[in-house]
Backbone as numpy.savetxt, mean C-alpha at the origin, in Angstrom:
# Nx Ny Nz CAx CAy CAz Cx Cy Cz
30.79 -26.75 -22.26 30.68 -25.92 -21.09 29.22 -25.78 -20.71
28.96 -25.84 -19.43 27.66 -25.49 -18.89 27.75 -24.05 -18.39
26.69 -23.28 -18.56 26.73 -21.91 -18.05 25.36 -21.51 -17.50
25.43 -20.56 -16.57 24.22 -19.97 -15.99 24.43 -18.47 -15.99
23.45 -17.75 -16.51 23.49 -16.28 -16.51 22.28 -15.80 -15.71
22.54 -15.10 -14.59 21.46 -14.65 -13.71 21.49 -13.13 -13.63
20.35 -12.51 -13.91 20.25 -11.07 -13.69 19.32 -10.84 -12.50
19.65 -9.83 -11.69 18.91 -9.53 -10.47 18.86 -10.76 -9.55
20.02 -11.25 -9.21 20.18 -12.48 -8.43 19.33 -12.52 -7.17
19.28 -11.44 -6.41 18.56 -11.43 -5.14 17.10 -10.99 -5.30
16.66 -10.84 -6.54 15.28 -10.46 -6.86 14.85 -9.19 -6.13
15.71 -8.21 -6.14 15.41 -6.92 -5.51 14.24 -6.26 -6.25
13.23 -5.89 -5.50 12.04 -5.29 -6.10 12.11 -3.78 -5.92
12.14 -3.07 -7.03 12.16 -1.62 -7.02 10.88 -1.16 -7.69
10.11 -0.37 -6.98 8.84 0.10 -7.49 9.05 1.06 -8.65
8.34 0.82 -9.74 8.41 1.66 -10.93 7.23 2.60 -10.92
7.47 3.89 -10.79 6.38 4.86 -10.73 5.85 5.22 -12.11
6.42 4.67 -13.17 5.91 4.94 -14.51 4.69 4.09 -14.82
4.31 3.17 -13.96 3.17 2.30 -14.19 1.84 2.92 -13.81
1.84 4.21 -13.51 0.60 4.88 -13.13 -0.27 5.12 -14.36
-1.56 4.90 -14.21 -2.50 5.10 -15.31 -2.67 6.59 -15.59
-2.82 7.36 -14.56 -2.97 8.80 -14.70 -2.35 9.47 -13.49
-2.45 10.77 -13.38 -1.85 11.49 -12.27 -2.42 11.11 -10.93
-3.69 10.70 -10.88 -4.29 10.36 -9.59 -3.82 9.00 -9.08
-3.40 8.13 -9.97 -2.92 6.81 -9.56 -1.69 6.94 -8.66
-0.74 7.75 -9.06 0.47 7.98 -8.26 0.10 8.69 -6.96
-0.76 9.71 -7.04 -1.16 10.44 -5.83 -1.89 9.54 -4.84
-2.77 8.66 -5.33 -3.48 7.73 -4.45 -2.50 6.79 -3.75
-1.48 6.35 -4.47 -0.46 5.49 -3.86 0.25 6.25 -2.73
0.69 7.47 -3.02 1.43 8.24 -2.02 0.56 8.57 -0.81
-0.71 8.88 -1.03 -1.61 9.19 0.09 -1.91 7.97 0.95
-1.81 6.79 0.39 -2.13 5.58 1.15 -0.99 5.15 2.07
0.21 5.65 1.83 1.35 5.27 2.67 1.22 5.84 4.07
1.68 5.11 5.05 1.71 5.58 6.43 3.09 6.16 6.69
3.27 7.40 6.27 4.55 8.10 6.39 4.73 8.63 7.81
5.96 8.98 8.19 6.16 9.58 9.52 5.32 10.84 9.67
4.90 11.10 10.88 4.01 12.24 11.15 4.71 13.55 10.79
3.94 14.46 10.18 4.48 15.74 9.76 3.39 16.80 9.82
3.79 18.03 9.97 2.82 19.12 9.97 2.40 19.49 8.55
3.09 18.96 7.53 2.83 19.32 6.15 1.74 18.48 5.49
1.38 17.37 6.07 0.30 16.54 5.52 -0.39 15.83 6.67
-1.68 15.54 6.46 -2.45 14.83 7.50 -2.61 13.38 7.04
-1.83 12.54 7.61 -1.83 11.14 7.21 -1.96 10.24 8.44
-2.00 8.96 8.18 -1.94 7.98 9.26 -0.45 7.77 9.53
0.04 8.10 10.72 1.47 7.99 10.98 1.96 6.54 10.94
3.16 6.38 10.42 3.76 5.05 10.33 5.20 5.17 9.87
5.76 4.05 9.44 7.17 4.06 9.02 7.36 3.68 7.55
6.31 3.82 6.73 6.43 3.54 5.30 7.32 4.58 4.64
7.86 4.19 3.51 8.63 5.10 2.66 8.18 4.88 1.23
8.32 5.87 0.36 7.99 5.64 -1.05 8.77 4.43 -1.56
8.08 3.54 -2.20 8.68 2.27 -2.64 8.10 1.09 -1.89
7.45 1.34 -0.74 6.77 0.26 -0.01 5.64 -0.25 -0.89
5.32 -1.52 -0.78 4.29 -2.08 -1.66 3.47 -3.15 -0.95
2.29 -3.38 -1.50 1.40 -4.45 -1.06 1.44 -5.53 -2.13
1.58 -6.78 -1.72 1.53 -7.87 -2.69 0.15 -7.90 -3.33
0.12 -8.20 -4.61 -1.16 -8.17 -5.33 -2.11 -9.29 -4.92
-1.62 -10.31 -4.24 -2.53 -11.37 -3.78 -3.20 -11.01 -2.45
-2.86 -9.84 -1.88 -3.50 -9.36 -0.65 -4.56 -8.35 -1.04
-5.77 -8.56 -0.52 -6.89 -7.69 -0.86 -6.67 -6.29 -0.28
-6.99 -5.28 -1.07 -6.82 -3.89 -0.67 -7.85 -3.51 0.39
-7.40 -2.89 1.47 -8.26 -2.40 2.55 -8.02 -0.89 2.68
-8.95 -0.07 2.18 -8.73 1.38 2.27 -8.74 1.87 3.72
-7.84 2.80 4.00 -7.75 3.46 5.31 -7.61 4.96 5.03
-8.28 5.77 5.82 -8.20 7.22 5.65 -8.06 7.89 7.01
-7.30 8.97 7.02 -7.16 9.77 8.23 -8.24 10.84 8.25
-8.84 11.03 9.40 -9.81 12.11 9.59 -9.39 12.90 10.82
-9.80 14.16 10.87 -9.46 14.98 12.03 -10.18 14.48 13.27
-11.49 14.20 13.13 -12.28 13.63 14.22 -13.59 13.12 13.63
-14.36 12.42 14.43 -15.65 11.89 13.98 -16.60 13.01 13.56
-16.42 14.18 14.10 -17.27 15.31 13.75 -17.14 15.70 12.28
-16.10 15.23 11.60 -15.96 15.50 10.16 -17.17 15.02 9.38
-17.82 13.97 9.87 -18.95 13.38 9.15 -20.27 14.08 9.44
-20.31 14.95 10.43 -21.55 15.66 10.75 -21.80 16.80 9.77
-20.84 17.07 8.89 -20.98 18.17 7.94 -21.66 17.74 6.65
-22.24 16.55 6.60 -23.00 16.13 5.44 -22.37 15.05 4.58
-21.09 14.75 4.76 -20.47 13.68 3.97 -20.54 12.38 4.78
-21.31 11.41 4.31 -21.46 10.17 5.07 -20.18 9.32 5.02
-19.89 8.58 6.06 -18.71 7.70 6.06 -18.92 6.51 5.14
-17.83 5.99 4.61 -17.85 4.82 3.73 -17.74 3.57 4.61
-18.71 2.63 4.52 -18.67 1.45 5.39 -17.48 0.53 5.16
-16.82 0.58 4.00 -15.70 -0.32 3.73 -14.36 0.23 4.14
-14.33 1.42 4.73 -13.06 2.09 5.05 -12.78 2.03 6.54
-11.50 1.84 6.87 -11.05 1.98 8.25 -10.54 3.41 8.39
-11.09 4.14 9.36 -10.71 5.53 9.57 -9.76 5.64 10.75
-8.77 6.52 10.62 -7.87 6.83 11.71 -8.28 8.19 12.24
-8.81 8.21 13.45 -9.24 9.45 14.09 -8.02 10.11 14.72
-7.57 11.22 14.11 -6.35 11.89 14.58 -6.52 12.49 15.97
-7.74 12.86 16.36 -7.94 13.47 17.67 -7.81 12.44 18.80
-8.17 11.19 18.54 -8.08 10.15 19.58 -7.01 9.11 19.28
-6.39 9.17 18.10 -5.40 8.20 17.62 -5.93 6.77 17.64
-7.21 6.61 17.29 -7.83 5.29 17.24 -8.27 4.97 15.82
-8.29 3.67 15.51 -8.79 3.20 14.24 -10.25 2.79 14.44
-11.15 3.39 13.64 -12.58 3.14 13.78 -13.17 2.77 12.43
-14.34 2.16 12.47 -15.06 1.81 11.24 -16.55 1.94 11.50
-17.31 1.98 10.42 -18.76 2.09 10.53 -19.30 0.77 11.07
-20.16 0.89 12.08 -20.77 -0.29 12.70 -22.22 0.05 13.04
-23.15 -0.52 12.31 -24.56 -0.22 12.57 -24.86 1.23 12.28
-25.34 1.94 13.27 -25.68 3.36 13.13 -24.54 4.29 13.51
-23.45 3.77 14.05 -22.37 4.63 14.50 -21.01 4.08 14.13
-20.07 4.31 15.01 -18.69 3.85 14.80 -18.28 2.91 15.92
-17.36 2.01 15.59 -16.79 1.11 16.58 -15.29 1.01 16.32
-14.56 0.72 17.36 -13.13 0.56 17.23 -12.85 -0.73 16.45
-11.85 -0.71 15.58 -11.50 -1.87 14.76 -10.88 -2.95 15.64
-11.27 -4.21 15.41 -10.73 -5.34 16.14 -9.20 -5.35 16.02
-8.52 -5.54 17.15 -7.07 -5.49 17.19 -6.39 -6.51 16.29
-6.91 -7.73 16.25 -6.32 -8.77 15.40 -6.44 -8.43 13.93
-7.61 -7.96 13.55 -7.84 -7.58 12.14 -6.96 -6.40 11.77
-6.87 -5.42 12.66 -6.04 -4.24 12.41 -4.58 -4.63 12.26
-4.09 -5.50 13.12 -2.69 -5.95 13.03 -2.42 -6.63 11.71
-3.34 -7.46 11.26 -3.16 -8.16 9.98 -3.12 -7.17 8.82
-4.02 -6.19 8.83 -4.05 -5.18 7.77 -2.74 -4.40 7.75
-2.26 -4.01 8.92 -1.02 -3.23 8.99 0.21 -4.08 8.63
0.25 -5.32 9.10 1.39 -6.19 8.80 1.46 -6.54 7.31
0.30 -6.80 6.69 0.25 -7.15 5.27 0.36 -5.94 4.36
0.32 -4.74 4.94 0.30 -3.48 4.19 -0.87 -3.46 3.20
-2.00 -4.00 3.65 -3.19 -4.08 2.81 -3.76 -2.71 2.50
-3.34 -1.70 3.20 -3.85 -0.34 3.03 -3.18 0.40 1.87
-2.12 -0.14 1.29 -1.40 0.56 0.22 -2.16 0.40 -1.09
-2.51 1.51 -1.70 -3.23 1.55 -2.97 -2.20 1.47 -4.09
-1.98 0.27 -4.60 -0.96 0.04 -5.61 -1.39 0.59 -6.97
-0.40 0.94 -7.83 -0.74 1.39 -9.18 -1.56 0.33 -9.92
-2.45 0.80 -10.80 -3.41 -0.10 -11.45 -2.81 -1.02 -12.50
-1.74 -0.61 -13.15 -1.13 -1.47 -14.17 -0.06 -2.34 -13.50
-0.49 -3.48 -12.98 0.41 -4.30 -12.18 1.61 -4.84 -12.97
1.46 -5.01 -14.27 2.57 -5.54 -15.06 3.71 -4.53 -15.21
3.46 -3.25 -14.88 4.52 -2.24 -14.92 5.01 -1.84 -13.52
4.49 -2.47 -12.48 4.84 -2.07 -11.13 6.31 -2.34 -10.82
6.80 -3.50 -11.13 8.19 -3.85 -10.87 8.85 -4.24 -12.18
9.92 -3.56 -12.50 10.69 -3.91 -13.69 11.95 -4.64 -13.25
12.63 -5.24 -14.19 13.87 -5.97 -13.95 13.66 -7.15 -13.00
12.76 -8.08 -13.36 12.60 -9.27 -12.49 13.83 -10.17 -12.60
13.93 -11.10 -11.67 15.05 -12.04 -11.72 14.88 -12.94 -12.96
15.94 -13.08 -13.70 15.96 -13.95 -14.87 17.13 -14.91 -14.75
16.87 -16.18 -15.05 17.92 -17.19 -15.01 17.96 -17.86 -16.37
19.11 -17.79 -17.00 19.32 -18.45 -18.29 20.44 -19.46 -18.11
20.23 -20.65 -18.58 21.26 -21.66 -18.49 21.37 -22.35 -19.84
22.51 -22.94 -20.05 22.69 -23.58 -21.34 23.98 -24.38 -21.40
24.19 -24.89 -22.56 25.38 -25.70 -22.85 26.06 -25.08 -24.06
27.35 -24.88 -23.96 28.10 -24.34 -25.09 29.04 -25.44 -25.60
28.96 -25.69 -26.87 29.84 -26.69 -27.50 30.80 -25.96 -28.45
32.05 -26.27 -28.34 33.04 -25.68 -29.24 33.76 -26.81 -29.95
33.94 -26.65 -31.24 34.64 -27.65 -32.04 35.97 -27.11 -32.50
């Protein structure tokens, strides 16, 4: 007899939240999601849900929501590697020279489509459990 034993046939990926290094790892992941707009948290609005993920071969692009550009006049300088979402104007901006500039539309679309903004848990080998496994063999009976 020939046989094939397949577990998780459709390779369904379920995010494992036990792969967090510490309490901040899980919180950073949740804060990076673009959840639906709510009065209970100030985030970048979107349609993500807990369990959304970024492929590890896609480089991480941090994005943060700010109330307005005036947030930086209080002494905390902006980070040049971050894309900021200005909640007052609903625009994506980044540091450019001495000020801010709107993020290029093509680049922004790629970041959003690839979900490059999601801060994945640091222990990647624990992120997804139950991968697809295929076992095949030959059974001989005498």
